[in-house]
C-alpha atoms as a printed R data frame, in Angstrom:
    type eleno elety resid chain resno       x       y       z
1   ATOM     1    CA   MET     A     1 203.181 183.373 -66.110
2   ATOM     2    CA   GLN     A     2 203.061 181.160 -63.151
3   ATOM     3    CA   SER     A     3 200.513 178.172 -63.136
4   ATOM     4    CA   LEU     A     4 197.755 177.449 -60.968
5   ATOM     5    CA   SER     A     5 196.839 174.402 -59.030
6   ATOM     6    CA   VAL     A     6 193.351 173.357 -58.271
7   ATOM     7    CA   LYS     A     7 192.818 171.544 -55.064
8   ATOM     8    CA   LEU     A     8 189.339 169.782 -54.683
9   ATOM     9    CA   LEU     A     9 188.080 169.819 -51.046
10  ATOM    10    CA   PRO     A    10 185.205 167.383 -50.355
11  ATOM    11    CA   GLY     A    11 182.919 167.420 -47.592
12  ATOM    12    CA   TRP     A    12 181.707 164.869 -44.807
13  ATOM    13    CA   GLN     A    13 181.994 161.143 -46.333
14  ATOM    14    CA   ASN     A    14 183.964 162.472 -49.504
15  ATOM    15    CA   SER     A    15 182.977 162.731 -52.659
16  ATOM    16    CA   GLY     A    16 182.276 159.245 -54.131
17  ATOM    17    CA   PRO     A    17 181.845 157.825 -57.747
18  ATOM    18    CA   GLY     A    18 179.518 160.265 -59.888
19  ATOM    19    CA   HIS     A    19 179.942 163.154 -58.023
20  ATOM    20    CA   TRP     A    20 181.439 166.265 -59.990
21  ATOM    21    CA   GLN     A    21 184.478 166.343 -57.849
22  ATOM    22    CA   THR     A    22 185.522 162.799 -58.474
23  ATOM    23    CA   VAL     A    23 184.756 163.183 -62.221
24  ATOM    24    CA   TRP     A    24 186.866 166.642 -62.352
25  ATOM    25    CA   GLU     A    25 189.759 164.718 -60.382
26  ATOM    26    CA   GLU     A    26 189.574 161.982 -63.225
27  ATOM    27    CA   GLU     A    27 189.281 164.015 -66.326
28  ATOM    28    CA   PHE     A    28 191.170 167.290 -65.455
29  ATOM    29    CA   GLY     A    29 193.684 165.792 -62.815
30  ATOM    30    CA   TYR     A    30 192.747 168.315 -60.029
31  ATOM    31    CA   GLU     A    31 194.165 167.052 -56.718
32  ATOM    32    CA   ARG     A    32 191.855 166.007 -54.065
33  ATOM    33    CA   VAL     A    33 193.047 167.088 -50.352
34  ATOM    34    CA   GLN     A    34 193.002 163.661 -48.551
35  ATOM    35    CA   GLN     A    35 191.789 163.936 -44.881
36  ATOM    36    CA   HIS     A    36 192.634 160.996 -42.499
37  ATOM    37    CA   ASP     A    37 188.676 160.429 -41.359
38  ATOM    38    CA   TRP     A    38 186.205 161.487 -43.661
39  ATOM    39    CA   MET     A    39 183.470 159.834 -41.264
40  ATOM    40    CA   ARG     A    40 184.395 161.555 -38.125
41  ATOM    41    CA   PRO     A    41 185.441 164.762 -39.463
42  ATOM    42    CA   LYS     A    42 187.523 167.159 -36.539
43  ATOM    43    CA   ARG     A    43 187.616 170.693 -37.781
44  ATOM    44    CA   GLY     A    44 191.380 171.042 -36.023
45  ATOM    45    CA   ASP     A    45 192.604 167.836 -38.275
46  ATOM    46    CA   TRP     A    46 190.843 168.726 -41.365
47  ATOM    47    CA   THR     A    47 192.556 172.376 -40.878
48  ATOM    48    CA   ALA     A    48 195.939 171.379 -39.952
49  ATOM    49    CA   ARG     A    49 195.664 169.134 -43.461
50  ATOM    50    CA   LEU     A    50 194.784 172.078 -45.590
51  ATOM    51    CA   GLN     A    51 197.441 174.014 -44.358
52  ATOM    52    CA   ASP     A    52 199.962 171.870 -45.069
53  ATOM    53    CA   VAL     A    53 198.534 171.255 -48.381
54  ATOM    54    CA   ILE     A    54 198.645 174.985 -49.090
55  ATOM    55    CA   VAL     A    55 202.174 175.629 -47.544
56  ATOM    56    CA   ASP     A    56 203.329 172.661 -49.510
57  ATOM    57    CA   ALA     A    57 201.993 173.772 -53.095
58  ATOM    58    CA   PRO     A    58 204.741 175.339 -55.102
59  ATOM    59    CA   GLU     A    59 202.210 177.267 -57.271
60  ATOM    60    CA   PRO     A    60 198.999 179.498 -56.342
61  ATOM    61    CA   VAL     A    61 196.049 177.790 -55.635
62  ATOM    62    CA   VAL     A    62 192.281 177.780 -56.588
63  ATOM    63    CA   LEU     A    63 190.143 175.899 -53.706
64  ATOM    64    CA   VAL     A    64 186.950 173.872 -55.213
65  ATOM    65    CA   ALA     A    65 184.876 172.896 -52.040
66  ATOM    66    CA   HIS     A    66 181.819 171.043 -51.495
67  ATOM    67    CA   SER     A    67 179.650 171.125 -48.317
68  ATOM    68    CA   LEU     A    68 181.963 170.539 -45.240
69  ATOM    69    CA   GLY     A    69 184.710 171.512 -47.588
70  ATOM    70    CA   CYS     A    70 183.123 175.195 -47.551
71  ATOM    71    CA   ILE     A    71 182.894 175.296 -43.954
72  ATOM    72    CA   LEU     A    72 186.566 174.088 -43.908
73  ATOM    73    CA   THR     A    73 187.741 176.724 -46.259
74  ATOM    74    CA   ALA     A    74 186.114 179.694 -44.456
75  ATOM    75    CA   TRP     A    75 187.547 178.423 -41.179
76  ATOM    76    CA   TRP     A    76 190.978 177.819 -42.564
77  ATOM    77    CA   ALA     A    77 191.010 181.545 -44.264
78  ATOM    78    CA   ALA     A    78 190.269 183.033 -40.996
79  ATOM    79    CA   HIS     A    79 192.856 181.695 -39.113
80  ATOM    80    CA   SER     A    80 195.857 181.101 -41.775
81  ATOM    81    CA   PRO     A    81 198.191 183.843 -42.862
82  ATOM    82    CA   GLN     A    82 198.437 181.600 -46.186
83  ATOM    83    CA   ALA     A    83 195.050 182.462 -47.132
84  ATOM    84    CA   ALA     A    84 195.969 185.633 -48.737
85  ATOM    85    CA   HIS     A    85 199.163 184.834 -50.033
86  ATOM    86    CA   LYS     A    86 198.757 181.493 -51.595
87  ATOM    87    CA   VAL     A    87 195.155 181.305 -52.688
88  ATOM    88    CA   ARG     A    88 193.622 182.846 -55.774
89  ATOM    89    CA   GLY     A    89 189.936 181.871 -55.392
90  ATOM    90    CA   ALA     A    90 187.694 179.736 -54.210
91  ATOM    91    CA   LEU     A    91 184.440 177.704 -55.849
92  ATOM    92    CA   LEU     A    92 182.210 176.966 -52.844
93  ATOM    93    CA   VAL     A    93 179.436 174.662 -53.820
94  ATOM    94    CA   ALA     A    94 176.643 173.526 -51.394
95  ATOM    95    CA   PRO     A    95 177.800 174.563 -48.120
96  ATOM    96    CA   GLY     A    96 176.509 172.315 -45.140
97  ATOM    97    CA   ASP     A    97 174.820 174.282 -42.221
98  ATOM    98    CA   VAL     A    98 176.652 172.723 -39.617
99  ATOM    99    CA   GLU     A    99 174.819 175.106 -37.037
100 ATOM   100    CA   ARG     A   100 171.564 173.303 -37.790
101 ATOM   101    CA   PRO     A   101 170.876 171.225 -34.741
102 ATOM   102    CA   ASP     A   102 170.442 168.195 -36.910
103 ATOM   103    CA   LEU     A   103 173.916 168.546 -38.528
104 ATOM   104    CA   ALA     A   104 175.606 169.600 -35.530
105 ATOM   105    CA   GLU     A   105 174.874 166.519 -34.033
106 ATOM   106    CA   LEU     A   106 175.937 164.393 -37.162
107 ATOM   107    CA   ILE     A   107 179.019 166.440 -37.462
108 ATOM   108    CA   PRO     A   108 179.529 168.041 -33.773
109 ATOM   109    CA   GLY     A   109 182.898 170.461 -33.164
110 ATOM   110    CA   TRP     A   110 182.377 172.683 -36.438
111 ATOM   111    CA   SER     A   111 180.170 175.349 -35.117
112 ATOM   112    CA   PRO     A   112 180.515 178.218 -35.027
113 ATOM   113    CA   ILE     A   113 180.905 178.665 -38.899
114 ATOM   114    CA   ALA     A   114 183.547 181.730 -39.523
115 ATOM   115    CA   LEU     A   115 181.614 184.453 -40.956
116 ATOM   116    CA   GLN     A   116 184.440 187.120 -41.875
117 ATOM   117    CA   LYS     A   117 185.026 187.865 -45.788
118 ATOM   118    CA   LEU     A   118 187.503 185.762 -47.439
119 ATOM   119    CA   PRO     A   119 190.825 187.318 -48.501
120 ATOM   120    CA   PHE     A   120 190.431 185.691 -52.208
121 ATOM   121    CA   PRO     A   121 187.844 185.918 -54.810
122 ATOM   122    CA   SER     A   122 184.843 183.432 -54.525
123 ATOM   123    CA   ILE     A   123 181.609 182.112 -55.778
124 ATOM   124    CA   LEU     A   124 179.423 180.489 -53.863
125 ATOM   125    CA   VAL     A   125 176.677 178.061 -55.444
126 ATOM   126    CA   GLY     A   126 173.385 177.119 -53.624
127 ATOM   127    CA   SER     A   127 170.427 174.930 -54.462
128 ATOM   128    CA   GLN     A   128 166.511 175.708 -53.595
129 ATOM   129    CA   ASN     A   129 166.075 172.529 -52.218
130 ATOM   130    CA   ASP     A   130 169.451 171.610 -50.627
131 ATOM   131    CA   PRO     A   131 168.621 169.297 -47.765
132 ATOM   132    CA   TYR     A   132 171.784 170.601 -45.685
133 ATOM   133    CA   CYS     A   133 171.172 174.034 -46.379
134 ATOM   134    CA   SER     A   134 168.666 176.180 -47.116
135 ATOM   135    CA   ALA     A   135 169.250 178.839 -50.054
136 ATOM   136    CA   GLU     A   136 168.288 181.618 -47.488
137 ATOM   137    CA   ARG     A   137 171.205 180.598 -45.315
138 ATOM   138    CA   ALA     A   138 173.533 179.742 -48.307
139 ATOM   139    CA   ARG     A   139 173.113 183.576 -49.728
140 ATOM   140    CA   LEU     A   140 173.729 184.482 -46.203
141 ATOM   141    CA   LEU     A   141 176.978 182.471 -46.107
142 ATOM   142    CA   ALA     A   142 178.050 184.255 -49.424
143 ATOM   143    CA   ASP     A   143 177.417 187.647 -48.407
144 ATOM   144    CA   SER     A   144 179.316 187.058 -45.100
145 ATOM   145    CA   TRP     A   145 182.004 185.639 -47.176
146 ATOM   146    CA   GLY     A   146 181.922 188.125 -49.972
147 ATOM   147    CA   ALA     A   147 181.423 185.657 -52.354
148 ATOM   148    CA   ARG     A   148 179.491 185.907 -55.622
149 ATOM   149    CA   TRP     A   149 176.070 184.083 -55.063
150 ATOM   150    CA   VAL     A   150 174.801 181.652 -57.902
151 ATOM   151    CA   ASN     A   151 171.486 179.903 -57.544
152 ATOM   152    CA   GLN     A   152 171.696 176.273 -59.141
153 ATOM   153    CA   GLY     A   153 168.107 176.171 -58.867
154 ATOM   154    CA   ASN     A   154 166.322 172.677 -57.741
155 ATOM   155    CA   CYS     A   155 169.367 170.561 -57.545
156 ATOM   156    CA   GLY     A   156 169.198 169.190 -54.063
157 ATOM   157    CA   HIS     A   157 172.960 168.835 -52.382
158 ATOM   158    CA   ILE     A   158 174.676 169.374 -55.845
159 ATOM   159    CA   ASN     A   159 176.289 165.853 -55.695
160 ATOM   160    CA   ALA     A   160 176.148 162.654 -57.469
161 ATOM   161    CA   GLU     A   161 172.483 162.410 -56.646
162 ATOM   162    CA   SER     A   162 171.966 165.464 -58.556
163 ATOM   163    CA   GLY     A   163 173.094 164.012 -61.811
164 ATOM   164    CA   LEU     A   164 175.662 166.746 -62.821
165 ATOM   165    CA   GLY     A   165 177.956 164.222 -64.752
166 ATOM   166    CA   ASN     A   166 180.945 166.756 -64.883
167 ATOM   167    CA   TRP     A   167 178.874 169.820 -64.136
168 ATOM   168    CA   PRO     A   168 179.684 172.318 -67.212
169 ATOM   169    CA   LEU     A   169 178.097 175.301 -65.363
170 ATOM   170    CA   GLY     A   170 180.631 174.502 -62.363
171 ATOM   171    CA   GLN     A   171 183.370 174.347 -64.824
172 ATOM   172    CA   GLY     A   172 182.675 177.717 -66.315
173 ATOM   173    CA   LEU     A   173 182.776 179.528 -62.731
174 ATOM   174    CA   LEU     A   174 185.725 177.654 -61.917
175 ATOM   175    CA   ALA     A   175 187.395 178.892 -65.380
176 ATOM   176    CA   GLU     A   176 186.181 182.232 -64.455
177 ATOM   177    CA   LEU     A   177 187.498 182.258 -60.810
178 ATOM   178    CA   SER     A   178 190.838 180.939 -62.540
179 ATOM   179    CA   ALA     A   179 190.950 183.874 -65.369
180 ATOM   180    CA   VAL     A   180 190.666 186.566 -62.277
181 ATOM   181    CA   ALA     A   181 193.053 184.790 -60.412
182 ATOM   182    CA   ALA     A   182 195.572 184.645 -63.591
183 ATOM   183    CA   ALA     A   183 195.152 188.358 -64.324
184 ATOM   184    CA   LYS     A   184 196.459 189.310 -60.602
185 ATOM   185    CA   ASN     A   185 199.629 186.830 -61.155
186 ATOM   186    CA   GLN     A   186 200.388 188.802 -64.365
187 ATOM   187    CA   ARG     A   187 200.409 192.060 -62.112
């Protein structure tokens, strides 16, 4: 059976110390997709970088995206023929609503959000009190992308400030996606 590679897609400003993505990178050896400019993200640059990483991956990939990384995943999947061939699943966590005027001003050039169904299984985890995306909007994105919706409750932006540590719920969801991907690889 072919192995799977887990790629971490942080959002704007990267995922720092204490963020569950950083903890997962340190504990499990998952690869963080490095972007050239975390502070002034350009959608075209980030999309090209993700494309390069996916094309160069020797095995199928499962994406683990946070915040702007979720928006990147949807945009890239809408434009890359590799999406359906190399990606086996995506865990999308706390998408940032870059169509909101306040976020569009902070992170210009990321609107509109691609709203097509993703060509791979996905789970979107949102929070009831995320300051960057309402639960209702996150649920709409999940529906548009064909992702299973998981409500994390009152957990803010599901980041370091949320105090999740290595985030066992997220690990369980990733294991679920990986099991689905492994089953597809055996066919």
